[in-house]
PDB file of C-alpha atoms in Angstrom:
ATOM      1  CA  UNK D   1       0.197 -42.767  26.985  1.00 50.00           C
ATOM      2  CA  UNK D   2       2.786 -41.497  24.986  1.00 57.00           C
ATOM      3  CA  UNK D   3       0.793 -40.536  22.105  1.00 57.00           C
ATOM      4  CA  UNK D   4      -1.493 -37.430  23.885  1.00 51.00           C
ATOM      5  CA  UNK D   5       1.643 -36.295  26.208  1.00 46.00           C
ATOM      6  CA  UNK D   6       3.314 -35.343  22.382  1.00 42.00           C
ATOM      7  CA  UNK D   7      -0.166 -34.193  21.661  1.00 42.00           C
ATOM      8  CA  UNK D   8      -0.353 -31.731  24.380  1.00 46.00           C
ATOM      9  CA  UNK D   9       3.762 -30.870  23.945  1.00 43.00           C
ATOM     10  CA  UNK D  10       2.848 -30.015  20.466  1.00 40.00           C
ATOM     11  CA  UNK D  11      -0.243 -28.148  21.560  1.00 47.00           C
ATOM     12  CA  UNK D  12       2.128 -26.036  23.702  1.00 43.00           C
ATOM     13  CA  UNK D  13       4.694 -25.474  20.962  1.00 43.00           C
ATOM     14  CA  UNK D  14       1.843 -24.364  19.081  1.00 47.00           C
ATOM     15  CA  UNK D  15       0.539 -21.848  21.076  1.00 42.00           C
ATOM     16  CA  UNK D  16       4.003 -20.502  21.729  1.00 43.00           C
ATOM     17  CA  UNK D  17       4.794 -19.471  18.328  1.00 41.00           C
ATOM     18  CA  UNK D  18       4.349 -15.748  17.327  1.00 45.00           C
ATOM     19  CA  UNK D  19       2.989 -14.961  14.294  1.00 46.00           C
ATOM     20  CA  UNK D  20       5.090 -14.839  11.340  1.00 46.00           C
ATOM     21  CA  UNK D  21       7.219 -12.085  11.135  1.00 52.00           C
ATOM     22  CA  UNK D  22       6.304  -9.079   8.462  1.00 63.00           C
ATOM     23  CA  UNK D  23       7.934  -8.712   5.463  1.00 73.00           C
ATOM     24  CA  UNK D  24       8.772  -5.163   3.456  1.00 73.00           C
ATOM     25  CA  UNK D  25       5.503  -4.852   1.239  1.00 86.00           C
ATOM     26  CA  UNK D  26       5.073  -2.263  -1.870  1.00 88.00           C
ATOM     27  CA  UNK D  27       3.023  -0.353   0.134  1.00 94.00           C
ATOM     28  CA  UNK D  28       6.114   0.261   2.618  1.00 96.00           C
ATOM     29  CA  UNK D  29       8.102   1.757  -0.701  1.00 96.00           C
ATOM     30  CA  UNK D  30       5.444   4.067  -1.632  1.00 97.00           C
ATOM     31  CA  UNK D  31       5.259   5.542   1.783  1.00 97.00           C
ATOM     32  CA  UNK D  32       8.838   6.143   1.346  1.00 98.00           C
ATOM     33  CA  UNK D  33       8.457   7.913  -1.928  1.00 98.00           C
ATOM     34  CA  UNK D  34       5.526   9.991  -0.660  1.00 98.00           C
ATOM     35  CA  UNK D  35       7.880  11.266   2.566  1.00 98.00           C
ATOM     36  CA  UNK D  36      10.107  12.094  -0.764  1.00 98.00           C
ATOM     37  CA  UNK D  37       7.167  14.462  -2.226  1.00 98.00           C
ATOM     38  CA  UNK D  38       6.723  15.902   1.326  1.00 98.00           C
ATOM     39  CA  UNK D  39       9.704  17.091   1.988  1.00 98.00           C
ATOM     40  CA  UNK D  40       9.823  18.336  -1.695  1.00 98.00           C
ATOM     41  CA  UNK D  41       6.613  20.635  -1.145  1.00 98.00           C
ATOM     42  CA  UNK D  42       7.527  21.627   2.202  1.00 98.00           C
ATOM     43  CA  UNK D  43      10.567  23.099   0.447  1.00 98.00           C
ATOM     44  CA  UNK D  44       8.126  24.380  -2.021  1.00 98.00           C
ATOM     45  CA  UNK D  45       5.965  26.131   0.067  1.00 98.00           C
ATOM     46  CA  UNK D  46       8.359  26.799   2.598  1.00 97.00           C
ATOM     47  CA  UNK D  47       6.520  24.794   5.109  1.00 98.00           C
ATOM     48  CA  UNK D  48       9.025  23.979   7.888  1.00 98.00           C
ATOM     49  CA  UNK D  49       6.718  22.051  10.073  1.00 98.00           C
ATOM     50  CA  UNK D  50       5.617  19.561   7.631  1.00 98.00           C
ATOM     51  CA  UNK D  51       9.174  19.119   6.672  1.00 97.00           C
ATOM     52  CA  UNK D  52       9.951  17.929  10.133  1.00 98.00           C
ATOM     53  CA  UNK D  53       7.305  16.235  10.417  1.00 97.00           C
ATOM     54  CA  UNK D  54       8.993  13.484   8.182  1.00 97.00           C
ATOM     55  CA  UNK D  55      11.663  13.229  10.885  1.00 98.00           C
ATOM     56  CA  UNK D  56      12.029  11.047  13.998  1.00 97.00           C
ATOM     57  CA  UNK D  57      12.452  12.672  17.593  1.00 96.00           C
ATOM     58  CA  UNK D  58      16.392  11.306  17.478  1.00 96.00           C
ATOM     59  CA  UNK D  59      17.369  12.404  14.126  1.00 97.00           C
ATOM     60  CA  UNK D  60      20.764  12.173  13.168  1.00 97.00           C
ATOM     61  CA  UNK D  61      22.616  14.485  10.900  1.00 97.00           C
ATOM     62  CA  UNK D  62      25.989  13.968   8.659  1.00 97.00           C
ATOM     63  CA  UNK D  63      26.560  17.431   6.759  1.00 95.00           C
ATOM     64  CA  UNK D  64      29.593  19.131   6.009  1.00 93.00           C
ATOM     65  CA  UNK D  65      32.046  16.872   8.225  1.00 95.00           C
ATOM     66  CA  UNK D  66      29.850  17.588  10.579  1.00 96.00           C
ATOM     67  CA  UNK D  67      28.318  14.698  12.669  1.00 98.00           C
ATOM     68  CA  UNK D  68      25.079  16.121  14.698  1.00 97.00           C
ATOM     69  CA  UNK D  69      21.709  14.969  16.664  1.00 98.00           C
ATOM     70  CA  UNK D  70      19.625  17.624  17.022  1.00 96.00           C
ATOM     71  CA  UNK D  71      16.529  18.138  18.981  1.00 96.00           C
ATOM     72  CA  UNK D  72      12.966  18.313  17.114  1.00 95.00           C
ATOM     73  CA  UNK D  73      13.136  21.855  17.921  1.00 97.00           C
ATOM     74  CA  UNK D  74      16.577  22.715  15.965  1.00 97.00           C
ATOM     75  CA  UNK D  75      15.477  21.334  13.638  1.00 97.00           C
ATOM     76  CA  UNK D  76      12.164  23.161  12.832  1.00 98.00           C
ATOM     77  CA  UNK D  77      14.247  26.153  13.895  1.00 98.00           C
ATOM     78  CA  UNK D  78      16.991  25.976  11.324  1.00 97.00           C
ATOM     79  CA  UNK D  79      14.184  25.433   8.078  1.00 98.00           C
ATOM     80  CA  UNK D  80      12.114  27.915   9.870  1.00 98.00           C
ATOM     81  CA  UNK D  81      15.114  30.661   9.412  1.00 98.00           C
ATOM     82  CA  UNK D  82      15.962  28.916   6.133  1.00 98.00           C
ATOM     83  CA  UNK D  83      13.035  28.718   4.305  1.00 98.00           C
ATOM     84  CA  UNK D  84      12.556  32.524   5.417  1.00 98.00           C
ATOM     85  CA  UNK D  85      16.069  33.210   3.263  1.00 98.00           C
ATOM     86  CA  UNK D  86      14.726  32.054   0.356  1.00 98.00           C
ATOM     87  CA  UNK D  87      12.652  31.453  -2.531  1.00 98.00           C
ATOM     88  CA  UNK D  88      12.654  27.626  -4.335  1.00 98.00           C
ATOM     89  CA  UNK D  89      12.057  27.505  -8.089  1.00 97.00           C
ATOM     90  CA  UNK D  90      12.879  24.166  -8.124  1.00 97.00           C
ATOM     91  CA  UNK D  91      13.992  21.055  -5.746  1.00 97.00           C
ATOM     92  CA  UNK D  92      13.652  17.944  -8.049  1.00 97.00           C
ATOM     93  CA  UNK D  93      14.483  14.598  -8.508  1.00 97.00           C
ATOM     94  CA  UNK D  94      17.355  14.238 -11.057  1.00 98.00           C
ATOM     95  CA  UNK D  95      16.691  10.318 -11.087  1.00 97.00           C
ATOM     96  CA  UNK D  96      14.170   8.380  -9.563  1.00 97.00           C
ATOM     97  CA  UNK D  97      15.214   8.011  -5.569  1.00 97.00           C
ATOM     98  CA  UNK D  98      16.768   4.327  -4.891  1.00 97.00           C
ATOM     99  CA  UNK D  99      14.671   2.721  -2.023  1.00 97.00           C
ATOM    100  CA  UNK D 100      15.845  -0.655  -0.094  1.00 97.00           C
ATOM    101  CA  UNK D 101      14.272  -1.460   2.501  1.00 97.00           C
ATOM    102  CA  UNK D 102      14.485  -4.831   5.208  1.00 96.00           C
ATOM    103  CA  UNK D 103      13.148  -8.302   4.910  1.00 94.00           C
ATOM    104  CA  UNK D 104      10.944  -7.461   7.592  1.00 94.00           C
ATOM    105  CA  UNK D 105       9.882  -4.276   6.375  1.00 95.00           C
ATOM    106  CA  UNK D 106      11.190  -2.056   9.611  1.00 97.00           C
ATOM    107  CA  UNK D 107      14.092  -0.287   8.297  1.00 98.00           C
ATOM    108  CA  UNK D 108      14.764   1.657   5.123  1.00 98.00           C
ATOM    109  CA  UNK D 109      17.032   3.766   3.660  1.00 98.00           C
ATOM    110  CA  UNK D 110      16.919   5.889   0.140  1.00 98.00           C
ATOM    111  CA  UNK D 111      19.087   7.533  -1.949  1.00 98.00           C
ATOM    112  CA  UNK D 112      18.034  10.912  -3.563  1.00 98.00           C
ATOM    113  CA  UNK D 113      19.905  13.093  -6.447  1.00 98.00           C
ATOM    114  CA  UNK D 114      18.161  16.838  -6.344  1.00 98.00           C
ATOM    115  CA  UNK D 115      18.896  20.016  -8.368  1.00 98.00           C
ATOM    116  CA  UNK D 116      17.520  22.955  -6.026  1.00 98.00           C
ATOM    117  CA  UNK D 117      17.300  25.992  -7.857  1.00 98.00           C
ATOM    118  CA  UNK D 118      16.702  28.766  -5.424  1.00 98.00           C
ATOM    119  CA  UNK D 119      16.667  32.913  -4.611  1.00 98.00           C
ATOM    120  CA  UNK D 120      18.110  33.933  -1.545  1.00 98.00           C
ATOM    121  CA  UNK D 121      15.336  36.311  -0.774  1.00 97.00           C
ATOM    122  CA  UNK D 122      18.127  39.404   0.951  1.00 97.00           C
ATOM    123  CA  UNK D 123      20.124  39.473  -2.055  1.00 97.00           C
ATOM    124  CA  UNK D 124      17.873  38.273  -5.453  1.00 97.00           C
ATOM    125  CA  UNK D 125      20.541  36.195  -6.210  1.00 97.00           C
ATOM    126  CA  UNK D 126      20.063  32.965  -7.721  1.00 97.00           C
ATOM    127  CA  UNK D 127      21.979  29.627  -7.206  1.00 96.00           C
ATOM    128  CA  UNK D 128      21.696  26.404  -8.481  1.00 97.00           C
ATOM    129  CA  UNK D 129      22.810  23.181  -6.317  1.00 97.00           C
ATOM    130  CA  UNK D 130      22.990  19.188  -6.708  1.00 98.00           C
ATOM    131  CA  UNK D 131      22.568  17.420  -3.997  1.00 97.00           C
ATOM    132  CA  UNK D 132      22.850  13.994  -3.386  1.00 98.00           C
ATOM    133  CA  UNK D 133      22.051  12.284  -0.044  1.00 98.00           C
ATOM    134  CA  UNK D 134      21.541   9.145   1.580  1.00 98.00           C
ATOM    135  CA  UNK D 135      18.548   9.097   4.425  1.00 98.00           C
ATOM    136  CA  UNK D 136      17.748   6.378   6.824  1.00 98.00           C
ATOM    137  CA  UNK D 137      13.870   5.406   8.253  1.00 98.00           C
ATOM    138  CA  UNK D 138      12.658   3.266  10.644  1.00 98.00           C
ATOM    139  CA  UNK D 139       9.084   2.046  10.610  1.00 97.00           C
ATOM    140  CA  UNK D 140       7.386   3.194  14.116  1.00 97.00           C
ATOM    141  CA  UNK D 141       3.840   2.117  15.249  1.00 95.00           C
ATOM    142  CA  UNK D 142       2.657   2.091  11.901  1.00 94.00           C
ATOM    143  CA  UNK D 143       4.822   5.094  10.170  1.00 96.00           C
ATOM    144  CA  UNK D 144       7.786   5.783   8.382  1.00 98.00           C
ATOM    145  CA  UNK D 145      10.122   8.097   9.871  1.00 98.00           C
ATOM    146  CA  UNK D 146      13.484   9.479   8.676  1.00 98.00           C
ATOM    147  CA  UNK D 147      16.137   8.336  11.345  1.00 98.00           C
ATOM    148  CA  UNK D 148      19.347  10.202   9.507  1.00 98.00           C
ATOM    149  CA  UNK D 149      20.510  11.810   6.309  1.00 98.00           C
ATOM    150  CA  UNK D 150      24.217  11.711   4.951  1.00 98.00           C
ATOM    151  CA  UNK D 151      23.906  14.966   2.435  1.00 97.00           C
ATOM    152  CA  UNK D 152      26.315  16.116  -0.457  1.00 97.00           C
ATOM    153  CA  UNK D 153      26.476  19.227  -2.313  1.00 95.00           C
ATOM    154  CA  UNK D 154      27.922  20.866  -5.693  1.00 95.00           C
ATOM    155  CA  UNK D 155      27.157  23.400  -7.688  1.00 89.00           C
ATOM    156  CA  UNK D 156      25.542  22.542 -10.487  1.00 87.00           C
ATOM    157  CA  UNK D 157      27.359  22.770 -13.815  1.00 78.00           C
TER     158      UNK D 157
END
């Protein structure tokens, strides 16, 4: 009698587990490196909504000891009026971007060293900038999206 009451307990148990739980795969880093390439010809061709297209609904923003969230909207209005001021020759890698990401494969974050070579299109003049930044993604129904960015800036030398 004892014998098929564990039987059916372990039945139970059984049937109660969830499936295992996902793990980071390679794929996962080369859909971060492709959101990379996005945002790079988005600067490129001055395409603001693909740019924020990369970005979650509740971005968050650490720029210039400056600690923002804006709205989806700001957002595509502030590269909107950017792009507009300019002209990129260049917005490159200066290393290969560092990606992490969790054991389960949810969360991410990558660091990224640029030199952005640029025209501001009012003036013709040309300036050359490194930036490095830190930007955080989350994994949502299938797709990675860029949570925050922590940016630096200095000219280049």
């Amino acid at each position: 009698m004892k014998i098929p009451l564990l039987l059916a307990c372990l039945a139970l148990l059984g049937c109660a587990t969830t499936a295992a739980p996902r793990t980071a795969s390679p794929e996962d880093r080369t859909a971060l490196l492709l959101i990379n390439q996005t945002q790079r010809d988005a600067h490129l061709q001055r395409d603001a909504q693909r740019m924020v297209s990369t970005m979650a609904e509740d971005f968050l923003s650490v720029q210039d000891g400056r600690i923002s969230r804006p709205t989806r909207e700001q957002v595509l209005g502030n590269f909107q009026r950017y792009f507009a001021s300019v002209r990129f020759q260049a917005w490159d890698d200066l290393s290969e971007p560092i990606v992490t990401l969790s054991e389960d494969g949810t969360l991410a974050w990558m660091v990224v060293h640029k030199r952005v070579e640029l025209v501001e299109v009012s003036t013709g003049e040309a300036e050359t900038t490194v930036f490095a930044w830190m930007a955080t993604f989350e994994k949502r129904q299938g797709q990675w999206l860029q949570t925050a960015v922590v940016s630096t800036r200095a000219p280049a030398s």
